[in-house]
XYZ file of C-alpha atoms in Angstrom:
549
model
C 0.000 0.000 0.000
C 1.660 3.482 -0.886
C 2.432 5.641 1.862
C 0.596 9.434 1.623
C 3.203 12.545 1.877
C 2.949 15.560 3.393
C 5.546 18.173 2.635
C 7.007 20.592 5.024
C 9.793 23.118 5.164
C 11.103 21.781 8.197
C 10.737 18.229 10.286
C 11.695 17.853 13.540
C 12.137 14.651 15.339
C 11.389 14.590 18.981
C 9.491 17.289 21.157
C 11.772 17.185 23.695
C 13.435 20.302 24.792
C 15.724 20.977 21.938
C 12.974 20.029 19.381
C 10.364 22.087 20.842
C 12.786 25.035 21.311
C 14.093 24.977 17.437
C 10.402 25.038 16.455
C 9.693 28.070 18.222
C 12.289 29.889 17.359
C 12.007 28.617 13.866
C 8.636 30.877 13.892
C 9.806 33.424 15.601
C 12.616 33.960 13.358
C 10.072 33.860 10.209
C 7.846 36.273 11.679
C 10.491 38.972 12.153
C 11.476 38.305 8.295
C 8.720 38.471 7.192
C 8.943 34.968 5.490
C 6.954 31.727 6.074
C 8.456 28.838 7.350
C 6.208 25.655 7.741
C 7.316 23.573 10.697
C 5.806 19.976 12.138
C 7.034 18.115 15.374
C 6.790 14.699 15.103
C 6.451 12.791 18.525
C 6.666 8.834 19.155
C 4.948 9.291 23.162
C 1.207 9.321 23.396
C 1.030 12.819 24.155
C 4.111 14.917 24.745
C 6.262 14.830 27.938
C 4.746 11.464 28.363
C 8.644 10.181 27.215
C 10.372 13.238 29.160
C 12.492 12.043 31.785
C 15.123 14.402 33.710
C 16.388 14.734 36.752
C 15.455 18.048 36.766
C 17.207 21.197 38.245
C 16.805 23.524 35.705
C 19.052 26.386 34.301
C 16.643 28.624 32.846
C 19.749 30.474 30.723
C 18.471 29.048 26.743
C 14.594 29.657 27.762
C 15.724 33.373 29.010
C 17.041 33.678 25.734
C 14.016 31.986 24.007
C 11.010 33.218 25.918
C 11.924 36.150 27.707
C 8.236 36.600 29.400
C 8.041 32.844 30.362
C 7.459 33.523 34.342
C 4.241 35.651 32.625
C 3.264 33.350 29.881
C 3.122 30.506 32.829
C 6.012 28.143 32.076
C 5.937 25.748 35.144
C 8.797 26.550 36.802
C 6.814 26.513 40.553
C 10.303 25.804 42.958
C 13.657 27.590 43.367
C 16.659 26.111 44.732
C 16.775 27.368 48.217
C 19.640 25.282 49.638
C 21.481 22.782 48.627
C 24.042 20.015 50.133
C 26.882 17.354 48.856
C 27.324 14.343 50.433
C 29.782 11.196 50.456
C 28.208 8.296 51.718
C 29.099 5.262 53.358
C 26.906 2.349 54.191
C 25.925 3.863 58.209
C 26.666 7.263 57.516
C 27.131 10.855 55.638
C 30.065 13.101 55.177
C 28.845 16.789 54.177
C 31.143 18.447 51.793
C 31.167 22.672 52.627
C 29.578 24.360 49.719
C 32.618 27.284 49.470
C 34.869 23.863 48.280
C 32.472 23.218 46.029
C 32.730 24.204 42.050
C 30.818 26.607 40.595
C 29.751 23.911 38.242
C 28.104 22.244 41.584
C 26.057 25.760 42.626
C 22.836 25.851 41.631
C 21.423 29.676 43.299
C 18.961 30.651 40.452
C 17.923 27.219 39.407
C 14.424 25.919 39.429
C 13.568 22.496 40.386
C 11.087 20.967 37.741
C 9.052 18.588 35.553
C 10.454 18.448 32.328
C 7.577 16.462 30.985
C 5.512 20.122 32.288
C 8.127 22.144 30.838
C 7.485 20.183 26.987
C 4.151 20.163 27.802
C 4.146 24.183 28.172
C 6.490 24.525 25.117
C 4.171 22.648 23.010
C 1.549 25.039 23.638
C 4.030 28.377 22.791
C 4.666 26.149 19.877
C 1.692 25.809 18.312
C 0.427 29.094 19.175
C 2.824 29.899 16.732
C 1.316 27.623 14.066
C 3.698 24.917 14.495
C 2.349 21.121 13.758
C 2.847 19.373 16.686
C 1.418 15.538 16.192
C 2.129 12.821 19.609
C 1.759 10.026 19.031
C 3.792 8.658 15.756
C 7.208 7.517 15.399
C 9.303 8.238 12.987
C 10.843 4.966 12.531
C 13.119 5.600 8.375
C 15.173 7.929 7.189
C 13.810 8.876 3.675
C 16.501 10.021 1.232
C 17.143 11.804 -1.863
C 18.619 10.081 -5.174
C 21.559 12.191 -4.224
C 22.023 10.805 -1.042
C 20.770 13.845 1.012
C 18.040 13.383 3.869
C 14.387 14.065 1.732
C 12.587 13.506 5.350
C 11.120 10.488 7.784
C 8.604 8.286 7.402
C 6.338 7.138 10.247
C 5.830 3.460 11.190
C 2.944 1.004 9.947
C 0.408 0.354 12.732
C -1.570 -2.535 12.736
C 1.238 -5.180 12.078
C 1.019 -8.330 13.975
C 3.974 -9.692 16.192
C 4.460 -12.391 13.133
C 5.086 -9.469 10.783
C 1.530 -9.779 8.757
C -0.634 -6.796 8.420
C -3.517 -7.159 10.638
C -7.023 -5.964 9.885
C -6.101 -2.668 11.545
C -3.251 -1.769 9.484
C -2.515 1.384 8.290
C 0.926 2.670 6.666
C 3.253 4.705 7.979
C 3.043 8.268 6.622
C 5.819 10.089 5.165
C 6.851 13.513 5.789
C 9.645 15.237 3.722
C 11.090 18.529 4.279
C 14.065 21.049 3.386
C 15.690 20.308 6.334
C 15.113 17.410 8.798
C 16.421 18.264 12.324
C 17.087 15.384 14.318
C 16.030 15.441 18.493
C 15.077 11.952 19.301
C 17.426 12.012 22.795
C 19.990 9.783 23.800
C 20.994 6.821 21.583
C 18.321 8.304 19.094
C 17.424 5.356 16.559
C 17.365 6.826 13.224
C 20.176 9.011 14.864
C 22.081 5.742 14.864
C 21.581 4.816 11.112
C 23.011 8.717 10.401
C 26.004 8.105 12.511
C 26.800 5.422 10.140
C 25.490 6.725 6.771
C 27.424 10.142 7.400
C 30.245 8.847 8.958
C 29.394 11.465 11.577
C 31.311 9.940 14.547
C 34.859 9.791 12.666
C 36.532 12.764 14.123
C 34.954 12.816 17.524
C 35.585 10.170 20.741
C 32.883 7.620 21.653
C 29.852 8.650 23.004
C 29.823 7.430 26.920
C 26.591 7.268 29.546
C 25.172 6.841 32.067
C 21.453 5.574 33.143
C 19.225 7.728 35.100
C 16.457 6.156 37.450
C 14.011 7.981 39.486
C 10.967 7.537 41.442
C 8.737 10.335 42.556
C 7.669 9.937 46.409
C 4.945 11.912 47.862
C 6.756 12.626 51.462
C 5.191 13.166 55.356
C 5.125 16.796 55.387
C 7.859 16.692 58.360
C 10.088 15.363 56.038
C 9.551 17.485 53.341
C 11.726 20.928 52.787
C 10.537 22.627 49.419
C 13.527 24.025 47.396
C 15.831 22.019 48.796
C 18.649 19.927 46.471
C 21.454 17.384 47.654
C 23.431 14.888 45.232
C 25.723 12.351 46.902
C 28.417 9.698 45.339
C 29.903 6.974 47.272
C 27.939 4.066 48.403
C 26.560 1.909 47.131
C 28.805 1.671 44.444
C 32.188 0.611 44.489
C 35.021 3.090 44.147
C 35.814 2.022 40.303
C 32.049 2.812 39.367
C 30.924 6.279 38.612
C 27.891 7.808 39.626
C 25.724 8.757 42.616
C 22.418 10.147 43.858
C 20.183 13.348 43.493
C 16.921 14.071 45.471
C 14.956 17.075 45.024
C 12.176 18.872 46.940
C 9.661 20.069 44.842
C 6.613 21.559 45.500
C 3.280 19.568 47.085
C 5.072 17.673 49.325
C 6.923 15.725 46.948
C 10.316 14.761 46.060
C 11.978 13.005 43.334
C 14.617 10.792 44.227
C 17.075 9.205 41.617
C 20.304 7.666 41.062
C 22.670 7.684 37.791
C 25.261 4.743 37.254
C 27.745 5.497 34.897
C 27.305 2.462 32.070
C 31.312 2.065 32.349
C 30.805 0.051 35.100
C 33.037 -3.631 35.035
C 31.058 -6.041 36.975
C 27.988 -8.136 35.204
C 26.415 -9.179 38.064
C 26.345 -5.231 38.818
C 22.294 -3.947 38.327
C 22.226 -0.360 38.295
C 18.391 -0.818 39.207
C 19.399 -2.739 42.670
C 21.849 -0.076 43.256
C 19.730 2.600 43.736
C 16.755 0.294 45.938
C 19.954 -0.182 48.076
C 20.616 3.419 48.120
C 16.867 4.220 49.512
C 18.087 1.711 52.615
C 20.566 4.251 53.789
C 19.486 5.678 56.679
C 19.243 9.342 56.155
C 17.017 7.977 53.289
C 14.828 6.090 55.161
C 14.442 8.584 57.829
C 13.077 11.090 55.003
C 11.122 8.695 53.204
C 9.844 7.308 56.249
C 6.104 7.153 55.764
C 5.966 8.669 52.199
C 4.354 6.810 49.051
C 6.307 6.249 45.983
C 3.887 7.301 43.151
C 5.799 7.063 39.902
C 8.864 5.561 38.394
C 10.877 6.091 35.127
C 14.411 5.494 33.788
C 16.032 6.423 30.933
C 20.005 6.795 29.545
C 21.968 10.214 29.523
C 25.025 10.855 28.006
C 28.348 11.399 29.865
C 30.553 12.295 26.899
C 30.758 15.778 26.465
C 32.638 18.187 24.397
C 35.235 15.408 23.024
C 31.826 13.252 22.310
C 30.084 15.615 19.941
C 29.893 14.540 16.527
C 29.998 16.462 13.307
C 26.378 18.022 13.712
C 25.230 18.816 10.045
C 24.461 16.178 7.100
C 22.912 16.770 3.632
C 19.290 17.924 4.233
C 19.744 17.909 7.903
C 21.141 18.059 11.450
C 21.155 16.849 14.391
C 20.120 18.582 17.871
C 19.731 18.594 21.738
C 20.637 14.749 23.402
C 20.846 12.892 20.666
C 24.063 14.759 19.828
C 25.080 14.985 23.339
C 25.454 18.427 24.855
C 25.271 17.065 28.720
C 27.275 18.930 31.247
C 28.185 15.873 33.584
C 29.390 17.912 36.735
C 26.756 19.871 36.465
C 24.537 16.615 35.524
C 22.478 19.328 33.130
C 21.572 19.127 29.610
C 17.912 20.575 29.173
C 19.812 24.244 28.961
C 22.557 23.337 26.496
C 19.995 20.872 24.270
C 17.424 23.906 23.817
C 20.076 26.097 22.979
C 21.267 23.767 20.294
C 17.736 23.796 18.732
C 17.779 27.416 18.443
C 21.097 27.620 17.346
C 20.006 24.944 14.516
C 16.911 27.095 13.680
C 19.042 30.332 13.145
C 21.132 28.514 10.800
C 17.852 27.133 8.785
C 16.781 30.436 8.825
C 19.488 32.155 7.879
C 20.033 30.106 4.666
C 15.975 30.163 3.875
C 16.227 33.894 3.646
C 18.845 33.674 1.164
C 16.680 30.879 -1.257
C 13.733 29.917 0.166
C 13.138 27.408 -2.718
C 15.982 26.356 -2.803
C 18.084 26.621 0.341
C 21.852 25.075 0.516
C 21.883 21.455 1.553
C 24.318 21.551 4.557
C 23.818 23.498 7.431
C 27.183 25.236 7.585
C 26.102 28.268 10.050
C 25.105 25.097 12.536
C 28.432 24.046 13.722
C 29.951 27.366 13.379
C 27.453 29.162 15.592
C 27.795 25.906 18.048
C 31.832 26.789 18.232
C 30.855 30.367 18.896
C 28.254 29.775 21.624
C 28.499 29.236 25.370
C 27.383 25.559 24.760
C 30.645 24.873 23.584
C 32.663 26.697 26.335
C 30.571 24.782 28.743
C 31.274 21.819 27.721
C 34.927 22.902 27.076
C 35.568 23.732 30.274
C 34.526 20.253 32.414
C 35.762 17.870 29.388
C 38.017 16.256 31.538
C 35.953 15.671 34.169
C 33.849 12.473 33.429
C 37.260 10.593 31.629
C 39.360 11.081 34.757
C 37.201 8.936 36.823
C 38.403 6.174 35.217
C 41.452 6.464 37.769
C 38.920 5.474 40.331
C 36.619 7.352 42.753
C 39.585 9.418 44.572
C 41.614 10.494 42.135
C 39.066 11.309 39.506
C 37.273 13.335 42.077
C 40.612 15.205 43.604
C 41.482 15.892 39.543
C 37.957 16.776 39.038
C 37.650 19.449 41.962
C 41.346 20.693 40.740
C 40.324 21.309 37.438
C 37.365 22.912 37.987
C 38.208 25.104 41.056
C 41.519 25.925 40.721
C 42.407 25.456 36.790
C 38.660 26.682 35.540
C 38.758 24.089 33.157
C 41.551 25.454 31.060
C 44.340 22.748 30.872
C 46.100 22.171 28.000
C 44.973 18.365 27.473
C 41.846 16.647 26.907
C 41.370 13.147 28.083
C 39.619 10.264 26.030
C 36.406 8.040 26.231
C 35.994 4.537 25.378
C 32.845 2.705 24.201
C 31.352 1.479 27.685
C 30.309 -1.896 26.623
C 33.774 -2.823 26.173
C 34.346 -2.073 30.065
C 32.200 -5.296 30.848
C 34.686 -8.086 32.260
C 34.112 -11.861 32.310
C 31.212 -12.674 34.784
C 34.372 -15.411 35.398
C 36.597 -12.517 36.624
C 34.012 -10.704 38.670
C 32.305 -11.092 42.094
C 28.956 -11.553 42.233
C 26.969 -9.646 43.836
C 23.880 -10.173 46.432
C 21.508 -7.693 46.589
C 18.833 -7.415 49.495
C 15.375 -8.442 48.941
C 12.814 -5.597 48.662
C 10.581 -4.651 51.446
C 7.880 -3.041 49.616
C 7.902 0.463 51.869
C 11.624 1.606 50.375
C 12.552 -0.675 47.936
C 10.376 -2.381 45.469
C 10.637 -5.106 43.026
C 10.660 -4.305 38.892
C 7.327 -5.180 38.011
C 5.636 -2.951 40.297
C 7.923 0.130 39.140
C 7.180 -0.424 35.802
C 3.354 -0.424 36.949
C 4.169 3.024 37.976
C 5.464 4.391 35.093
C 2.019 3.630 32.993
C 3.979 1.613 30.546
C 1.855 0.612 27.700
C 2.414 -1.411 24.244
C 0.241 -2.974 21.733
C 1.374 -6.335 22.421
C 0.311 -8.304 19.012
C 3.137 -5.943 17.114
C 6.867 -7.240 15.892
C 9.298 -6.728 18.932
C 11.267 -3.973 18.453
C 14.097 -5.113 21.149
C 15.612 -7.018 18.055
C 18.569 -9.028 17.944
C 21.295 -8.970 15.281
C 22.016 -12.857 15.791
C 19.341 -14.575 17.776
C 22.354 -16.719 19.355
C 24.142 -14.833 20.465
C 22.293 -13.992 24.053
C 22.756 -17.667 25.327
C 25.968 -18.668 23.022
C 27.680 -15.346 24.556
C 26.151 -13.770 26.941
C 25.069 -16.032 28.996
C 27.840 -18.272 28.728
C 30.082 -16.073 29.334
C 28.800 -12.425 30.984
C 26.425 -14.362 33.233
C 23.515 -12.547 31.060
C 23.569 -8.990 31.912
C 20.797 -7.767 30.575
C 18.942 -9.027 32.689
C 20.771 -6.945 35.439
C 21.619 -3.801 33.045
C 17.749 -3.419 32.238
C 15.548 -1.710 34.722
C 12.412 -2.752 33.742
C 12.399 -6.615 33.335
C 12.178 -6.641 29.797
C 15.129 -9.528 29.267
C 14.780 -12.944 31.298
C 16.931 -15.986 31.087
C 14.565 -19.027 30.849
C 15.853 -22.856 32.077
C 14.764 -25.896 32.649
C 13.859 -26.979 36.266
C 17.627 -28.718 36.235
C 18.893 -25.378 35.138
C 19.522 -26.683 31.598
C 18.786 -25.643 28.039
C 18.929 -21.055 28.975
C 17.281 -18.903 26.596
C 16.120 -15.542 26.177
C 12.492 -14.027 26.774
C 12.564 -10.299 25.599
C 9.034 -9.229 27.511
C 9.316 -6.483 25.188
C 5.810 -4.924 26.625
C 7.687 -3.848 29.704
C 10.463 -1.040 27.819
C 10.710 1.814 29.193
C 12.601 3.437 26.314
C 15.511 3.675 28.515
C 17.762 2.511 25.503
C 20.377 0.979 27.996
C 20.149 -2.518 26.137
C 21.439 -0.934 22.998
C 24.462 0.806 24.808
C 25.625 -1.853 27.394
C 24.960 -5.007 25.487
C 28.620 -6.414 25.531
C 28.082 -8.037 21.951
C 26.058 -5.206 20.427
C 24.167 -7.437 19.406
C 21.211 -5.471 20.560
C 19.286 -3.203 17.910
C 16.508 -0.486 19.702
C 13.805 0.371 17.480
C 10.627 2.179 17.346
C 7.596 0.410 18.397
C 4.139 1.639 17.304
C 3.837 5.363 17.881
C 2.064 6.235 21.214
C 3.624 2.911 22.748
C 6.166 3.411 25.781
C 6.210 5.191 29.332
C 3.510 7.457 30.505
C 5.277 9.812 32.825
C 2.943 12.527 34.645
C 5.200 15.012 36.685
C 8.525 13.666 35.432
């Protein structure tokens, strides 16, 4: 059945924070030149935000910039930081780290403590306001492409397909959607992002991408517990001193608090499960003296990038670019990327626009003005500036984090070298070289078991549809994984979407991908040791439902 076309000047995929921000100021640009620029947002959640997952503190710096009036156009941006502490934990106990030794990179006086699913929500609206097509619910899941080779647009995926690959009596093709210039924001380890790295060659002069995964629960606390405004992030336990990452718990406003840990996906151990980690973490006891009679209410999790300046690929492609997450503009000490992604949308809209007022029929094919406004920004002295911060942790907890508060504090960032990254599946050891670890059972009051977190994050799929967890070599899980890494993906994915099946005599393993369960945390696809993993769209509308995440 032929696929119907719609034609657009620009398509952008994702309406996240960077995709939502290039639209706007796609329009707003147009408007003051008096030219018309038609722009559509395609988005794979069921409504948007309901895929938005951040920590968040927010640096409002790129929305100053975009939407100067926000606080009186309503953006949701209810709770200011009003203190904030560091902490290094051990398994009994807390050591406080004074602010003053703290880098400025680690303040955060003037930041907002938010929803970004709220925030999306509310740049939707400004978005279409200003006649932008915003449409939830469909996944772009193929790069459509010019005879010469340049990106023509996306198409969306067929619905209605049955898990045996036959069109079902429901099925309806995917639509396609072709445009001057298709601007890539589908987020960390973006899927069509993936097939550009390749077709481009877009990763050739730039390090490995590195990350991390993010996983956070939303608690509703006893009102004694709860201190609106107030921030603290620790490292330290539970993790061992070769494994990067740490906590963050934020007070919001209506008594609630969102409480979250990041595990850098470096880590060495198999038996390691970044999900256990943090239900360990809630058993501290500072933690259980705040959460002490609270109600969890939602969970999520989803993968961040770590890389950083030395991680950024070439951004610009023949009909195209690529913006906010899926590029990778996080600032890892700062663990903050919402800022430096929506400024990377607008930066990509001034360089559409700039080239549509030149030919508006017929505008040039590469984005040029892109990377050079990027290179001119404060994005890129950011990121400059705490490059070698995430790379020298691989010297281990102490020294990365004496280097780390050198750099920063003293040096500003400025030293002469910049370290390198490495892809962080190849980190994984031998399950035959590693201890393995026991993890506590859950309680059920602070620590919970993965099928009831999942129930909290109002995952839904259509579950007669292919599997879109696919595997390059169907073999390869038990042949190699198994046999040899203990299979880790059942430890490295926090939602229970990967299960090793045996016998009763623990004979004859094999994999069961309970691919209704995903998340869209994308972790399989990074940490898989084999990468033998492939993430790919499901059916549009299909995934997490987060509320106030």
């Amino acid at each position: 059945m032929e696929r119907e076309s719609m034609e657009f000047d620009v398509v952008i995929v994702g309406g996240g924070p960077a995709g939502l921000s290039a639209a706007i100021k796609l329009r707003q640009l147009a408007v003051e030149a008096g030219i018309d620029i038609s722009v559509c947002v395609l988005e794979k959640g069921s409504e948007i935000g309901a895929h938005i997952l951040s920590g968040n503190v927010f640096e409002t710096r790129a929305l100053d910039e975009l939407i100067p009036d926000w606080k009186e156009k309503g953006a949701p941006l209810n709770t200011p930081v009003k203190s904030e502490k560091f902490f290094f934990m051990t398994e009994s106990s807390e050591l406080r780290f004074p602010n003053f030794l703290l880098p400025k990179q680690l303040h955060n006086h003037g930041n907002y403590i938010i929803s970004l699913g709220n925030l999306c929500r509310w740049l939707a609206e400004q978005a279409e306001a200003m006649e932008v097509e915003v449409y939830p619910g469909f996944a772009a899941a193929e790069v459509l492409y010019h005879e010469d080779g340049s990106v023509k647009g996306v198409a969306t995926g067929d619905m209605g397909v049955g898990r045996d690959g036959e069109k079902k009596g429901s099925f309806e093709p995917g639509m396609e959607l072709h445009a001057k210039y298709t601007l890539f924001a589908e987020g960390v380890r973006g899927s069509l992002t993936k097939t550009l790295f390749e077709k481009f060659n877009l990763r050739e002069n730039c390090d490995p991408q590195t990350f991390g995964i993010g996983i956070k629960e939303l608690w509703e606390l006893d009102p004694e517990q709860h201190k609106e405004g107030q921030i603290f992030h620790s490292f330290g336990w539970p993790l061992d001193r070769n494994t990067y990452g740490g906590s963050f718990v934020y007070h919001l406003e209506n008594n609630q608090a969102y409480v979250g840990f990041v595990v850098a996906l470096d880590y060495q151990n198999p038996y390691l499960s970044p999900y256990d980690e943090f239900q360990k973490f809630k058993t501290h006891p500072m933690m259980k003296e705040m959460l002490k009679g609270g109600k969890r209410i939602s969970y999520g999790a989803r993968a961040i990038n770590e890389g950083g300046f030395q991680s950024v690929p070439e951004l610009v492609f023949p009909g195209g670019a690529l913006i906010g997450c899926t590029a990778g503009f996080l600032n890892v000490p700062k663990i903050k990327g919402s800022h430096t992604a929506m400024k990377s949308g607008m930066m990509a809209a001034e360089a559409i626009v700039a080239e549509m007022k030149l030919n508006a029929e017929a505008p040039a094919k590469v984005l040029d003005a892109y990377p050079a406004l990027y290179k001119d920004s404060w994005v890129y002295d950011e990121l400059y500036r705490v490059r070698n911060s995430r790379p020298a942790f691989k010297w281990g907890l102490l020294a990365g984090t004496i280097y780390t508060g050198l750099d920063l504090k003293i040096l500003g960032g400025k030293t002469p070298w910049t370290f390198k990254h490495h892809d962080d599946h190849s980190a994984l050891k031998k399950a035959k070289d590693c201890k393995k670890i026991d993890y506590p059972k859950y309680d059920g009051v602070y620590t919970f078991d993965k099928p009831s977190s999942v129930f909290l994050s109002s995952t839904n799929h259509e579950e007669d549809q292919p599997v879109h967890l696919t595997l390059k070599d169907d073999s390869v899980p038990v042949a190699i994984n198994y046999a040899e890494y203990a299979g880790p993906e059942q430890r490295f994915c926090p939602a229970g979407v990967y299960e090793f099946l045996t016998d009763d005599d623990g004979s004859n393993p094999r994999l069961q991908i309970n691919a209704q369960n995903c998340v869209h945390c994308k972790t399989c696809d990074i940490k898989d040791p084999t990468q033998n993993i492939n993430w790919v769209v499901p059916e549009g509308g299909g995934g997490p439902n987060y509320p106030n995440m």
